[in-house]
Short mmCIF file of C-alpha atoms in Angstrom, two decimals:
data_model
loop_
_atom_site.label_atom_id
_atom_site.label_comp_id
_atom_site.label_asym_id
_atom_site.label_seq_id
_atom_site.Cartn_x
_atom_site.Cartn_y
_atom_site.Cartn_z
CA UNK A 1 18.26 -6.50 0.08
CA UNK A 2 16.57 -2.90 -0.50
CA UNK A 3 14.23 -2.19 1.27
CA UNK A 4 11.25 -4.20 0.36
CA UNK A 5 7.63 -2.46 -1.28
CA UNK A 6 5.65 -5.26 -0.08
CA UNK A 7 5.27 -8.34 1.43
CA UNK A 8 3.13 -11.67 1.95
CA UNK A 9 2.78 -15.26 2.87
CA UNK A 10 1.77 -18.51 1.65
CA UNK A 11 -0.56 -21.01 3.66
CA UNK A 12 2.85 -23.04 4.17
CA UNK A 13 4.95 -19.99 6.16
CA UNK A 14 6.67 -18.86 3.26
CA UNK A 15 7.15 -14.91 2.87
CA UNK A 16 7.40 -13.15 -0.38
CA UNK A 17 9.20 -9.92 -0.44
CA UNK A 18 8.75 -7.73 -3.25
CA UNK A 19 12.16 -5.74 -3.71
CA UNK A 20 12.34 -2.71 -6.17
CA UNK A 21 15.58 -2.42 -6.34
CA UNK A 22 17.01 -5.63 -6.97
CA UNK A 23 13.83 -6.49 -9.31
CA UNK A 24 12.48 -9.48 -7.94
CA UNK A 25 10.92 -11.39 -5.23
CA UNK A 26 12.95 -12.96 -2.58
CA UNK A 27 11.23 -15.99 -0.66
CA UNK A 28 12.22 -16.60 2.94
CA UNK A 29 11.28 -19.51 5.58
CA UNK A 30 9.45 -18.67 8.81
CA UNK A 31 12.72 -19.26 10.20
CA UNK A 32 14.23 -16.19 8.20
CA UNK A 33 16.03 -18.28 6.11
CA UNK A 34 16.45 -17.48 2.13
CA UNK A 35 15.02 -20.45 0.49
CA UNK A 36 14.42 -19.20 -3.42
CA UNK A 37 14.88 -15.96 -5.39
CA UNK A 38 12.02 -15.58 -8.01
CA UNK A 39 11.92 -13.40 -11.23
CA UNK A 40 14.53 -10.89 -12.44
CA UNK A 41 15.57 -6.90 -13.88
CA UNK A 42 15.43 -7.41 -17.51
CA UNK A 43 12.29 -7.18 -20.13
CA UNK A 44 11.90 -10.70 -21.18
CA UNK A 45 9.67 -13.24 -19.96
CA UNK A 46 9.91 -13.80 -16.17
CA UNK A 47 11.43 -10.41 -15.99
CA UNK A 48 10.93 -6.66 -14.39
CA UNK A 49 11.35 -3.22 -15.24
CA UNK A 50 9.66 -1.40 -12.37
CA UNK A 51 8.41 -4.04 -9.59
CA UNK A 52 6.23 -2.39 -7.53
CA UNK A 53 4.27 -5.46 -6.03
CA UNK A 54 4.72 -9.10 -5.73
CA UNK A 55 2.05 -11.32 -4.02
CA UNK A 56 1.16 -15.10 -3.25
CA UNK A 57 -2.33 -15.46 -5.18
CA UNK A 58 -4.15 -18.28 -5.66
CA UNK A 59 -1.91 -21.25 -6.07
CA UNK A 60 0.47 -18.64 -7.84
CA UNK A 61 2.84 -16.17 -7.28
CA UNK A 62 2.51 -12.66 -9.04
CA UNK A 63 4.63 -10.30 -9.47
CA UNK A 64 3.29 -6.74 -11.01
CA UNK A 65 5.93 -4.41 -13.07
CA UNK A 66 4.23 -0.62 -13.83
CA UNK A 67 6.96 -0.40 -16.27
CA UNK A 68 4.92 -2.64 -18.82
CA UNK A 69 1.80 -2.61 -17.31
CA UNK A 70 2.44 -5.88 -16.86
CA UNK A 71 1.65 -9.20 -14.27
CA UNK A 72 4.30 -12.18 -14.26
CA UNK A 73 2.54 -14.90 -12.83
CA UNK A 74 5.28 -18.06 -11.45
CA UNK A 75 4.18 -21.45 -9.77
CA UNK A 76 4.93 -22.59 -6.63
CA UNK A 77 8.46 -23.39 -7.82
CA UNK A 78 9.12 -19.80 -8.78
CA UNK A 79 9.11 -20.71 -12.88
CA UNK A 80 7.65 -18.35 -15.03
CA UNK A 81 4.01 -19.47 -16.30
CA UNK A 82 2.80 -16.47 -18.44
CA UNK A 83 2.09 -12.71 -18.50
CA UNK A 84 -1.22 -10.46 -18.36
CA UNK A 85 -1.06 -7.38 -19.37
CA UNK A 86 -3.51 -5.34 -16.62
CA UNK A 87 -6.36 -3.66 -17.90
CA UNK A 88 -6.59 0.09 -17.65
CA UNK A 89 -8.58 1.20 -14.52
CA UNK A 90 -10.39 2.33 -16.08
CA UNK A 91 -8.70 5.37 -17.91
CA UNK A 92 -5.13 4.60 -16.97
CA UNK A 93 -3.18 1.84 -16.09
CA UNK A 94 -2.70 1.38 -12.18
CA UNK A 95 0.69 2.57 -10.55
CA UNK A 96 -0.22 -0.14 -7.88
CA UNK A 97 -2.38 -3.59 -7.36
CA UNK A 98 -3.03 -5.01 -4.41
CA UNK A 99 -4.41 -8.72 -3.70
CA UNK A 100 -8.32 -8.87 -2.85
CA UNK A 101 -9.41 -11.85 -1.18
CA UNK A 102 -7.50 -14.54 -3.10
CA UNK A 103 -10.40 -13.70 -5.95
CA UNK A 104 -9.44 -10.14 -7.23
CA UNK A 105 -7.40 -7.23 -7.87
CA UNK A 106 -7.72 -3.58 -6.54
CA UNK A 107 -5.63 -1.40 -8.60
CA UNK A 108 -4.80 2.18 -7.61
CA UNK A 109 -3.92 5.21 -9.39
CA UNK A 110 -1.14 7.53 -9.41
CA UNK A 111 -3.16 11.46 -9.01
CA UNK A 112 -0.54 13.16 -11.42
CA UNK A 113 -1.76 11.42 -14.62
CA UNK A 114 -3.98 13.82 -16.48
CA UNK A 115 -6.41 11.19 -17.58
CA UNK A 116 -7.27 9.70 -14.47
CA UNK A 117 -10.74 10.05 -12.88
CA UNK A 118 -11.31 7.30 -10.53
CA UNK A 119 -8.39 6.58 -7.98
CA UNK A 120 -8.97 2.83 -7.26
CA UNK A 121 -10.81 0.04 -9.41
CA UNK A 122 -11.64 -3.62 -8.41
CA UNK A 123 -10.41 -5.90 -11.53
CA UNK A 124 -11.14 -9.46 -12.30
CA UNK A 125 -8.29 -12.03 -10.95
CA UNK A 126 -7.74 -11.86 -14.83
CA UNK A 127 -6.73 -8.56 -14.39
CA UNK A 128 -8.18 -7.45 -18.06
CA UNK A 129 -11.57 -6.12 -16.89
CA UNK A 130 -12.94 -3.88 -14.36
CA UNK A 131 -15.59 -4.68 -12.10
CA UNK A 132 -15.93 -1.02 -10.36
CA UNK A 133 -14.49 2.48 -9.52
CA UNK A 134 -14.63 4.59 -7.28
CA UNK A 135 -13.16 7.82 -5.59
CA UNK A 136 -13.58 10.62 -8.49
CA UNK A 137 -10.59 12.39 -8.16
CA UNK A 138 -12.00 15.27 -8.71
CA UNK A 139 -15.15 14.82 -6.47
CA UNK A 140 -12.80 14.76 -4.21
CA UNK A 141 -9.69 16.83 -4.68
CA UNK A 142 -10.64 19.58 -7.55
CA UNK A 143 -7.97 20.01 -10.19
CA UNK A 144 -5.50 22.06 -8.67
CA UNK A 145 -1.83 20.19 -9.77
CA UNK A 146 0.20 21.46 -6.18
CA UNK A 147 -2.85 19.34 -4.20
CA UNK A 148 -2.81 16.73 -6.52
CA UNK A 149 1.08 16.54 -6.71
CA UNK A 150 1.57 16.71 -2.87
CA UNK A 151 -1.50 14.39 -2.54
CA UNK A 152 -0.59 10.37 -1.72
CA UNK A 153 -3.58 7.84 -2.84
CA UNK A 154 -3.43 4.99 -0.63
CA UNK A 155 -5.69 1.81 -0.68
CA UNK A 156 -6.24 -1.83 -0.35
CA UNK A 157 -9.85 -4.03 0.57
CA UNK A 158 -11.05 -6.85 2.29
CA UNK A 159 -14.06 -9.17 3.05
CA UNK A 160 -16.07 -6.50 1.10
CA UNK A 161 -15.21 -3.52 1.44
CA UNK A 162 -12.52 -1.34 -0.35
CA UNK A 163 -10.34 1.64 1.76
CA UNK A 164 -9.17 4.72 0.14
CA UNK A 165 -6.99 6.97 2.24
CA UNK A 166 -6.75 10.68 0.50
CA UNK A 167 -5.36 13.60 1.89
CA UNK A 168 -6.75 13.92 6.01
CA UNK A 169 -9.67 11.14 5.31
CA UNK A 170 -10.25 7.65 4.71
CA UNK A 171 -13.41 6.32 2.38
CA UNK A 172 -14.78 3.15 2.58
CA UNK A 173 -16.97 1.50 -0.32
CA UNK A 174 -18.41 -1.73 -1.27
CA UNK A 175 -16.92 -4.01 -4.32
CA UNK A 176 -20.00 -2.25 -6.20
CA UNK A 177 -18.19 0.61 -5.97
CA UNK A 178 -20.94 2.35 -3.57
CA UNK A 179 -19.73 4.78 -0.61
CA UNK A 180 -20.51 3.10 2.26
CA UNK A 181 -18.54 5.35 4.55
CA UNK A 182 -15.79 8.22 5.43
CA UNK A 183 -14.21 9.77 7.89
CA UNK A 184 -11.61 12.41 8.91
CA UNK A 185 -8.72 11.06 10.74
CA UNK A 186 -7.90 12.20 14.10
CA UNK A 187 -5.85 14.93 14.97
CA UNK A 188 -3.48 13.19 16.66
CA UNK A 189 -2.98 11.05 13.54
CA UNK A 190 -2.18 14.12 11.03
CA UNK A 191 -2.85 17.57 12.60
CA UNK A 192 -3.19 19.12 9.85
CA UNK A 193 -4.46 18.12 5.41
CA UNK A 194 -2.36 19.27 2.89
CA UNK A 195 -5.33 21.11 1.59
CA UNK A 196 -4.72 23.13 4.87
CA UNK A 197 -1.87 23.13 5.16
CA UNK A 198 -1.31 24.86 1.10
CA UNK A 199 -3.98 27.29 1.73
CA UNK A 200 -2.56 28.65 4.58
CA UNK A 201 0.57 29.47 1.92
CA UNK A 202 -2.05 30.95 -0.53
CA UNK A 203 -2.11 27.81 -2.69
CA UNK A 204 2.02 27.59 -2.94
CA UNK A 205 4.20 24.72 -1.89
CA UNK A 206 7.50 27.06 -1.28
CA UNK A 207 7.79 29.78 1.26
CA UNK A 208 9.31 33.28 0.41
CA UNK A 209 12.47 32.10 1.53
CA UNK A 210 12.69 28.70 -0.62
CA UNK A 211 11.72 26.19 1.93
CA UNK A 212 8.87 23.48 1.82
CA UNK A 213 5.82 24.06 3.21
CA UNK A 214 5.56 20.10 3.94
CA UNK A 215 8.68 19.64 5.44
CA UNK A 216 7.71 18.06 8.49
CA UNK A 217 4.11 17.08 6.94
CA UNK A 218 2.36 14.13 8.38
CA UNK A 219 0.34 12.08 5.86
CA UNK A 220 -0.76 8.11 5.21
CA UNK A 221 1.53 6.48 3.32
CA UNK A 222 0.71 3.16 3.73
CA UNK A 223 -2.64 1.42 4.17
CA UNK A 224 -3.72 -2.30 4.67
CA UNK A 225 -7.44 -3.79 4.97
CA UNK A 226 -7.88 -6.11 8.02
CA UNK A 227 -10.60 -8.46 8.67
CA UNK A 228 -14.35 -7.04 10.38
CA UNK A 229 -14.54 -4.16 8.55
CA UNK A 230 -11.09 -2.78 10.21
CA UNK A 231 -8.46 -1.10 8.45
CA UNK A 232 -4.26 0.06 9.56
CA UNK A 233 -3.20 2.82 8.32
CA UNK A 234 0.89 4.27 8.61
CA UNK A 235 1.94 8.25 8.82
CA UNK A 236 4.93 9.14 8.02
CA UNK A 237 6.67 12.65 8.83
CA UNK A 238 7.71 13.90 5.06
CA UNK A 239 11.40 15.37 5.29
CA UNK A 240 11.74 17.85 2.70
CA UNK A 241 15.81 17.10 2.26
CA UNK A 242 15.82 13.49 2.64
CA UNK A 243 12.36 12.12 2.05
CA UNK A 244 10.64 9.36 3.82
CA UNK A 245 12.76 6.29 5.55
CA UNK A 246 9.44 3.89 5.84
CA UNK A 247 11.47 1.55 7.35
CA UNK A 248 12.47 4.25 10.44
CA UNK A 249 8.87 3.93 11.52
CA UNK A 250 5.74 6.48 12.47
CA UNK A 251 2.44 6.03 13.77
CA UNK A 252 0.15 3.22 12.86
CA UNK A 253 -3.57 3.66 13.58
CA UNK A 254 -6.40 1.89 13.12
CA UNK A 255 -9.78 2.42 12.11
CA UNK A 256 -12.95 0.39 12.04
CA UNK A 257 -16.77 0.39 10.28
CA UNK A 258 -19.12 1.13 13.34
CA UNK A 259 -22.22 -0.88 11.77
CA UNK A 260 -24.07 2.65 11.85
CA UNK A 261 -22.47 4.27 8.55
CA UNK A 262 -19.73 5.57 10.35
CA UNK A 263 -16.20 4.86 11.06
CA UNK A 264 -14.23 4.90 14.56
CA UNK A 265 -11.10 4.92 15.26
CA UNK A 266 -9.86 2.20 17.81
CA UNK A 267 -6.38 3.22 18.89
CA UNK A 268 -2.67 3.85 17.40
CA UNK A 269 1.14 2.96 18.23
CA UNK A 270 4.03 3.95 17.56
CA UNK A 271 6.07 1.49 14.95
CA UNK A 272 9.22 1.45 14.52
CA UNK A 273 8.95 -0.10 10.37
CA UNK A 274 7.07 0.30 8.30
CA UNK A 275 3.65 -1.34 7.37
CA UNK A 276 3.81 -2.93 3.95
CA UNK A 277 1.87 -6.01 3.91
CA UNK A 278 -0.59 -9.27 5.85
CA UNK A 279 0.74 -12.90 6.97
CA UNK A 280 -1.57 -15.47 6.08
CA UNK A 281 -4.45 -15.35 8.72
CA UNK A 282 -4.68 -11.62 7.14
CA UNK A 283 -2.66 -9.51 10.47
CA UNK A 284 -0.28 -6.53 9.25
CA UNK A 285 2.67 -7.14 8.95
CA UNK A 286 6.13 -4.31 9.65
CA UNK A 287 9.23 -4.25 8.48
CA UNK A 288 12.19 -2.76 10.61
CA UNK A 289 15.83 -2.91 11.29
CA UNK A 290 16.83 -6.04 13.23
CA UNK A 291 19.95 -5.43 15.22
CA UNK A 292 22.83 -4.17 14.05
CA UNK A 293 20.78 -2.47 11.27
CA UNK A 294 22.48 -4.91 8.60
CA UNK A 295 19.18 -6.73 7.98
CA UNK A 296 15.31 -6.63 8.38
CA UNK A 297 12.34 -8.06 10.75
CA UNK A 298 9.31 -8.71 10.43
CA UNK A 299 6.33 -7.72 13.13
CA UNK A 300 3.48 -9.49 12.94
CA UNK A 301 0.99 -6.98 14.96
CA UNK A 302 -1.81 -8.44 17.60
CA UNK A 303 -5.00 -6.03 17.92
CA UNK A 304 -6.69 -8.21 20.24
CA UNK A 305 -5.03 -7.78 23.38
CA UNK A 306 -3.46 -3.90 23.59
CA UNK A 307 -2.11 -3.82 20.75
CA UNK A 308 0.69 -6.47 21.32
CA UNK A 309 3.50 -6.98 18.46
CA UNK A 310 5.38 -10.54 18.31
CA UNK A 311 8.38 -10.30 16.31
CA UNK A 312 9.66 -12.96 13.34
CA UNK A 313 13.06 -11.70 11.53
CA UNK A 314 13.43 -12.64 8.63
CA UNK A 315 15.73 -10.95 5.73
CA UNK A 316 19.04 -9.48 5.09
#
Protein backbone atom coordinates (compact mmCIF):
# COMPACT_ATOMS: atom_id res chain seq x y z
CA UNK A 1 0.00 0.00 0.00
CA UNK A 2 1.16 3.77 -0.77
CA UNK A 3 1.07 5.72 1.53
CA UNK A 4 -2.44 6.54 2.40
CA UNK A 5 -4.14 10.51 1.92
CA UNK A 6 -6.63 9.82 4.47
CA UNK A 7 -8.24 7.78 6.75
CA UNK A 8 -11.49 6.92 8.90
CA UNK A 9 -13.69 4.57 10.76
CA UNK A 10 -17.02 3.16 10.91
CA UNK A 11 -19.15 2.85 14.24
CA UNK A 12 -18.28 -1.04 13.87
CA UNK A 13 -14.10 -0.63 14.02
CA UNK A 14 -13.66 -0.74 10.50
CA UNK A 15 -10.89 1.72 8.96
CA UNK A 16 -11.05 3.12 5.54
CA UNK A 17 -7.84 4.10 3.95
CA UNK A 18 -7.91 6.26 1.09
CA UNK A 19 -4.79 5.28 -1.17
CA UNK A 20 -3.76 7.54 -4.19
CA UNK A 21 -1.75 5.47 -5.67
CA UNK A 22 -3.35 2.28 -5.97
CA UNK A 23 -6.86 4.21 -6.58
CA UNK A 24 -9.03 2.93 -4.07
CA UNK A 25 -10.00 2.40 -0.57
CA UNK A 26 -8.66 -0.43 1.37
CA UNK A 27 -10.83 -1.54 4.52
CA UNK A 28 -9.03 -3.06 7.47
CA UNK A 29 -10.33 -4.73 10.92
CA UNK A 30 -9.37 -3.20 14.27
CA UNK A 31 -7.22 -6.10 14.38
CA UNK A 32 -5.18 -4.80 11.23
CA UNK A 33 -6.48 -7.29 9.22
CA UNK A 34 -7.50 -6.59 5.32
CA UNK A 35 -11.08 -7.45 5.20
CA UNK A 36 -12.37 -5.72 1.65
CA UNK A 37 -10.82 -3.57 -1.10
CA UNK A 38 -13.43 -0.98 -2.39
CA UNK A 39 -13.48 0.97 -5.76
CA UNK A 40 -10.82 1.00 -8.49
CA UNK A 41 -8.19 3.20 -11.19
CA UNK A 42 -10.25 3.35 -14.21
CA UNK A 43 -13.13 6.04 -15.36
CA UNK A 44 -16.20 3.98 -15.23
CA UNK A 45 -18.65 3.66 -12.63
CA UNK A 46 -17.17 2.68 -9.23
CA UNK A 47 -13.93 3.93 -10.54
CA UNK A 48 -10.97 6.71 -9.88
CA UNK A 49 -8.80 8.91 -11.68
CA UNK A 50 -7.27 11.05 -8.95
CA UNK A 51 -8.51 9.78 -5.33
CA UNK A 52 -7.75 12.25 -3.07
CA UNK A 53 -10.28 11.34 -0.20
CA UNK A 54 -12.32 8.45 0.83
CA UNK A 55 -14.59 8.60 3.95
CA UNK A 56 -17.31 6.52 5.94
CA UNK A 57 -20.47 8.97 5.70
CA UNK A 58 -23.65 8.35 6.70
CA UNK A 59 -24.52 4.74 6.23
CA UNK A 60 -22.18 5.06 3.06
CA UNK A 61 -18.87 5.04 1.99
CA UNK A 62 -17.50 7.91 -0.33
CA UNK A 63 -14.88 8.10 -2.14
CA UNK A 64 -13.97 11.70 -3.88
CA UNK A 65 -11.79 11.68 -7.34
CA UNK A 66 -10.59 15.61 -8.32
CA UNK A 67 -9.95 14.10 -11.60
CA UNK A 68 -13.81 14.27 -12.48
CA UNK A 69 -14.93 16.35 -9.93
CA UNK A 70 -16.55 13.56 -8.94
CA UNK A 71 -18.06 11.52 -5.50
CA UNK A 72 -18.50 7.57 -5.76
CA UNK A 73 -20.71 6.76 -3.12
CA UNK A 74 -20.60 2.46 -2.17
CA UNK A 75 -22.76 0.69 0.63
CA UNK A 76 -21.66 -0.99 3.40
CA UNK A 77 -20.67 -3.91 1.17
CA UNK A 78 -18.31 -1.78 -0.86
CA UNK A 79 -20.79 -1.94 -4.24
CA UNK A 80 -21.03 0.98 -6.18
CA UNK A 81 -24.49 2.93 -5.59
CA UNK A 82 -24.16 6.11 -7.77
CA UNK A 83 -22.08 9.24 -8.51
CA UNK A 84 -22.45 13.14 -7.67
CA UNK A 85 -20.75 15.28 -9.41
CA UNK A 86 -19.56 18.13 -6.54
CA UNK A 87 -20.69 21.47 -6.99
CA UNK A 88 -18.19 24.21 -7.63
CA UNK A 89 -17.19 26.05 -4.38
CA UNK A 90 -18.20 28.29 -5.34
CA UNK A 91 -16.00 29.41 -8.39
CA UNK A 92 -14.00 26.24 -8.77
CA UNK A 93 -14.31 22.83 -8.04
CA UNK A 94 -12.56 21.73 -4.66
CA UNK A 95 -9.04 19.97 -4.84
CA UNK A 96 -10.18 18.43 -1.43
CA UNK A 97 -13.52 17.50 0.75
CA UNK A 98 -13.52 16.64 3.98
CA UNK A 99 -16.50 14.97 6.10
CA UNK A 100 -18.51 17.54 8.41
CA UNK A 101 -20.38 16.04 11.08
CA UNK A 102 -21.94 13.04 9.32
CA UNK A 103 -24.37 16.00 7.72
CA UNK A 104 -22.00 17.94 5.30
CA UNK A 105 -19.14 18.59 3.19
CA UNK A 106 -16.28 21.21 3.57
CA UNK A 107 -14.52 21.47 0.37
CA UNK A 108 -11.18 23.26 0.00
CA UNK A 109 -9.44 24.95 -2.69
CA UNK A 110 -6.26 24.59 -4.39
CA UNK A 111 -4.63 28.72 -4.25
CA UNK A 112 -3.04 28.31 -7.84
CA UNK A 113 -6.38 28.32 -9.75
CA UNK A 114 -6.92 31.78 -11.14
CA UNK A 115 -10.60 31.80 -10.49
CA UNK A 116 -10.70 31.02 -7.02
CA UNK A 117 -11.77 33.54 -4.35
CA UNK A 118 -12.89 31.77 -1.35
CA UNK A 119 -10.50 28.91 -0.05
CA UNK A 120 -13.04 26.63 1.77
CA UNK A 121 -16.96 26.24 1.31
CA UNK A 122 -19.45 24.17 3.45
CA UNK A 123 -21.67 22.06 0.80
CA UNK A 124 -24.84 20.19 1.31
CA UNK A 125 -24.28 16.23 2.05
CA UNK A 126 -25.60 16.39 -1.64
CA UNK A 127 -22.60 17.92 -2.49
CA UNK A 128 -24.37 20.14 -5.45
CA UNK A 129 -24.93 23.33 -3.43
CA UNK A 130 -23.08 25.58 -1.23
CA UNK A 131 -24.15 26.65 2.01
CA UNK A 132 -21.10 29.24 2.74
CA UNK A 133 -17.53 30.56 2.03
CA UNK A 134 -15.18 31.87 3.52
CA UNK A 135 -11.38 32.89 3.62
CA UNK A 136 -11.06 35.47 0.50
CA UNK A 137 -7.97 34.53 -0.83
CA UNK A 138 -7.12 37.61 -1.51
CA UNK A 139 -8.25 39.27 1.82
CA UNK A 140 -5.88 37.31 2.92
CA UNK A 141 -2.89 36.59 0.76
CA UNK A 142 -2.90 39.50 -2.11
CA UNK A 143 -2.24 38.21 -5.60
CA UNK A 144 1.26 37.71 -5.74
CA UNK A 145 1.67 33.93 -7.68
CA UNK A 146 5.34 32.97 -5.63
CA UNK A 147 3.02 33.43 -2.14
CA UNK A 148 0.24 31.86 -3.54
CA UNK A 149 2.31 28.97 -5.18
CA UNK A 150 4.45 28.31 -2.02
CA UNK A 151 1.25 28.84 0.06
CA UNK A 152 -0.54 25.31 1.47
CA UNK A 153 -4.50 25.80 2.29
CA UNK A 154 -5.32 23.46 4.92
CA UNK A 155 -8.81 22.86 6.57
CA UNK A 156 -11.43 20.68 8.01
CA UNK A 157 -14.60 21.60 10.80
CA UNK A 158 -16.42 20.30 13.51
CA UNK A 159 -19.39 20.73 15.95
CA UNK A 160 -19.66 24.23 14.33
CA UNK A 161 -17.01 25.66 13.53
CA UNK A 162 -14.78 25.48 10.34
CA UNK A 163 -10.55 25.76 10.59
CA UNK A 164 -8.52 27.25 7.92
CA UNK A 165 -4.78 27.04 8.34
CA UNK A 166 -2.94 29.64 5.76
CA UNK A 167 0.47 30.54 5.70
CA UNK A 168 1.73 31.28 9.80
CA UNK A 169 -2.16 31.49 11.03
CA UNK A 170 -5.12 29.55 11.63
CA UNK A 171 -8.92 31.13 11.14
CA UNK A 172 -11.76 29.86 12.67
CA UNK A 173 -15.47 30.60 11.38
CA UNK A 174 -18.91 29.48 11.94
CA UNK A 175 -20.95 27.19 9.24
CA UNK A 176 -22.43 30.80 8.33
CA UNK A 177 -19.34 31.48 7.09
CA UNK A 178 -18.70 34.37 9.85
CA UNK A 179 -15.02 34.88 11.36
CA UNK A 180 -15.29 33.94 14.64
CA UNK A 181 -11.59 33.84 15.32
CA UNK A 182 -7.65 33.79 14.28
CA UNK A 183 -4.57 33.48 15.44
CA UNK A 184 -0.81 33.35 14.65
CA UNK A 185 0.81 30.15 15.48
CA UNK A 186 3.57 29.99 17.84
CA UNK A 187 7.00 30.34 17.11
CA UNK A 188 7.99 27.25 18.12
CA UNK A 189 5.43 25.75 15.72
CA UNK A 190 6.82 27.61 12.39
CA UNK A 191 9.46 30.31 13.16
CA UNK A 192 9.05 31.94 10.47
CA UNK A 193 5.62 32.64 7.30
CA UNK A 194 6.48 32.24 3.95
CA UNK A 195 5.38 35.77 3.49
CA UNK A 196 8.59 36.37 5.64
CA UNK A 197 10.39 34.32 4.78
CA UNK A 198 10.03 35.59 0.53
CA UNK A 199 10.38 39.10 1.51
CA UNK A 200 13.43 38.71 3.12
CA UNK A 201 14.61 37.36 -0.66
CA UNK A 202 12.95 40.53 -2.18
CA UNK A 203 9.83 38.63 -3.26
CA UNK A 204 11.99 35.57 -5.04
CA UNK A 205 11.82 31.92 -4.23
CA UNK A 206 15.60 31.13 -5.58
CA UNK A 207 18.74 32.53 -4.15
CA UNK A 208 21.60 33.98 -6.39
CA UNK A 209 23.17 30.80 -6.33
CA UNK A 210 20.04 28.52 -7.45
CA UNK A 211 18.94 27.17 -4.17
CA UNK A 212 15.41 27.33 -2.46
CA UNK A 213 14.64 29.74 -0.19
CA UNK A 214 12.16 27.08 1.57
CA UNK A 215 14.36 24.37 1.79
CA UNK A 216 14.11 23.62 5.28
CA UNK A 217 10.64 25.67 5.56
CA UNK A 218 8.29 24.69 8.28
CA UNK A 219 4.58 24.98 7.36
CA UNK A 220 0.98 23.08 8.23
CA UNK A 221 0.38 20.53 6.09
CA UNK A 222 -2.16 18.76 7.62
CA UNK A 223 -5.09 19.87 9.76
CA UNK A 224 -7.98 18.00 11.58
CA UNK A 225 -11.03 19.56 13.68
CA UNK A 226 -11.46 17.92 17.14
CA UNK A 227 -14.34 18.14 19.38
CA UNK A 228 -14.81 21.59 22.00
CA UNK A 229 -13.82 23.94 19.72
CA UNK A 230 -10.11 22.26 19.49
CA UNK A 231 -8.24 21.77 16.47
CA UNK A 232 -4.50 19.47 15.51
CA UNK A 233 -2.59 20.77 13.29
CA UNK A 234 0.91 18.85 11.58
CA UNK A 235 4.30 20.85 10.33
CA UNK A 236 6.28 19.44 8.23
CA UNK A 237 10.02 20.55 7.37
CA UNK A 238 9.77 21.11 3.31
CA UNK A 239 13.02 19.49 1.69
CA UNK A 240 13.70 21.27 -1.36
CA UNK A 241 15.39 17.90 -3.16
CA UNK A 242 13.15 15.35 -1.90
CA UNK A 243 9.93 16.92 -0.72
CA UNK A 244 7.88 16.02 2.22
CA UNK A 245 7.84 12.18 3.71
CA UNK A 246 4.41 12.83 5.88
CA UNK A 247 4.72 9.59 7.02
CA UNK A 248 8.52 10.42 8.67
CA UNK A 249 6.68 12.63 11.12
CA UNK A 250 6.99 16.51 12.53
CA UNK A 251 5.35 18.39 15.09
CA UNK A 252 1.71 18.17 15.89
CA UNK A 253 0.15 21.03 17.87
CA UNK A 254 -2.91 21.86 19.03
CA UNK A 255 -4.99 24.74 19.32
CA UNK A 256 -8.24 25.59 21.02
CA UNK A 257 -11.29 28.49 20.96
CA UNK A 258 -10.78 30.33 24.39
CA UNK A 259 -14.65 31.31 24.73
CA UNK A 260 -13.34 35.07 24.62
CA UNK A 261 -12.80 35.43 20.66
CA UNK A 262 -9.51 34.19 20.86
CA UNK A 263 -7.60 31.11 20.28
CA UNK A 264 -4.83 29.35 22.59
CA UNK A 265 -2.66 27.07 21.98
CA UNK A 266 -2.61 24.00 24.44
CA UNK A 267 0.61 22.12 23.78
CA UNK A 268 2.54 20.09 20.85
CA UNK A 269 4.55 16.68 20.32
CA UNK A 270 6.60 15.39 18.34
CA UNK A 271 4.97 12.53 15.86
CA UNK A 272 6.59 10.31 14.26
CA UNK A 273 3.50 9.89 11.09
CA UNK A 274 1.73 11.74 9.90
CA UNK A 275 -1.79 13.13 10.84
CA UNK A 276 -4.32 12.30 8.16
CA UNK A 277 -7.54 11.54 9.67
CA UNK A 278 -10.30 10.79 13.18
CA UNK A 279 -11.45 7.20 14.58
CA UNK A 280 -14.93 7.15 15.35
CA UNK A 281 -15.33 8.97 18.79
CA UNK A 282 -13.68 11.91 16.53
CA UNK A 283 -9.57 11.57 18.14
CA UNK A 284 -6.73 12.10 15.36
CA UNK A 285 -5.54 9.61 14.10
CA UNK A 286 -1.30 9.04 12.64
CA UNK A 287 0.03 7.02 10.38
CA UNK A 288 3.73 5.72 10.72
CA UNK A 289 6.06 2.95 9.94
CA UNK A 290 5.44 -0.15 12.06
CA UNK A 291 8.58 -2.16 12.44
CA UNK A 292 10.58 -3.20 9.96
CA UNK A 293 9.26 -0.24 7.88
CA UNK A 294 7.41 -2.85 5.46
CA UNK A 295 3.97 -1.70 6.68
CA UNK A 296 1.95 1.06 8.52
CA UNK A 297 0.32 1.91 12.15
CA UNK A 298 -2.04 3.64 13.21
CA UNK A 299 -1.89 6.14 16.52
CA UNK A 300 -4.84 6.95 17.91
CA UNK A 301 -3.69 10.24 20.03
CA UNK A 302 -5.12 10.91 23.83
CA UNK A 303 -5.22 14.82 24.74
CA UNK A 304 -6.63 14.23 28.02
CA UNK A 305 -3.94 13.00 30.03
CA UNK A 306 -0.32 14.57 28.61
CA UNK A 307 -0.76 13.99 25.56
CA UNK A 308 -0.64 10.08 25.64
CA UNK A 309 -0.64 8.06 22.14
CA UNK A 310 -1.99 4.27 22.19
CA UNK A 311 -0.98 2.53 19.18
CA UNK A 312 -3.36 0.11 16.73
CA UNK A 313 -1.35 -1.22 13.48
CA UNK A 314 -3.08 -1.81 11.01
CA UNK A 315 -1.91 -1.94 7.12
CA UNK A 316 0.72 -3.19 4.88
Amino acid sequence: MAVPNWISESEDGVFAISDGSDQDIKLYDENGQRVGTVGRVGQGPGEFDNLKMATFFRDSLVGYDVGRDRLSVFDAAGGFERAVTIAKAPEASPWLLRPVDDSLFLAIATLQSGVVRDLLALLEPSGTCCISAMLDREEYLGRDPYLLQWTSIEGDARSGYVYGAVDDSLFVFDYGGTRVAAERFPNEWMPVSVKETLRQNRGRPQRPDGSWIFHGHVRPLELVALDRGRVAIQFHSYDANVGVDRVEGGTIGVMALDGGGGISALGMLEASGALLGRDSRGRPLIVGYAEGADSYAVYVLEFEAGPDTGVNGIGR
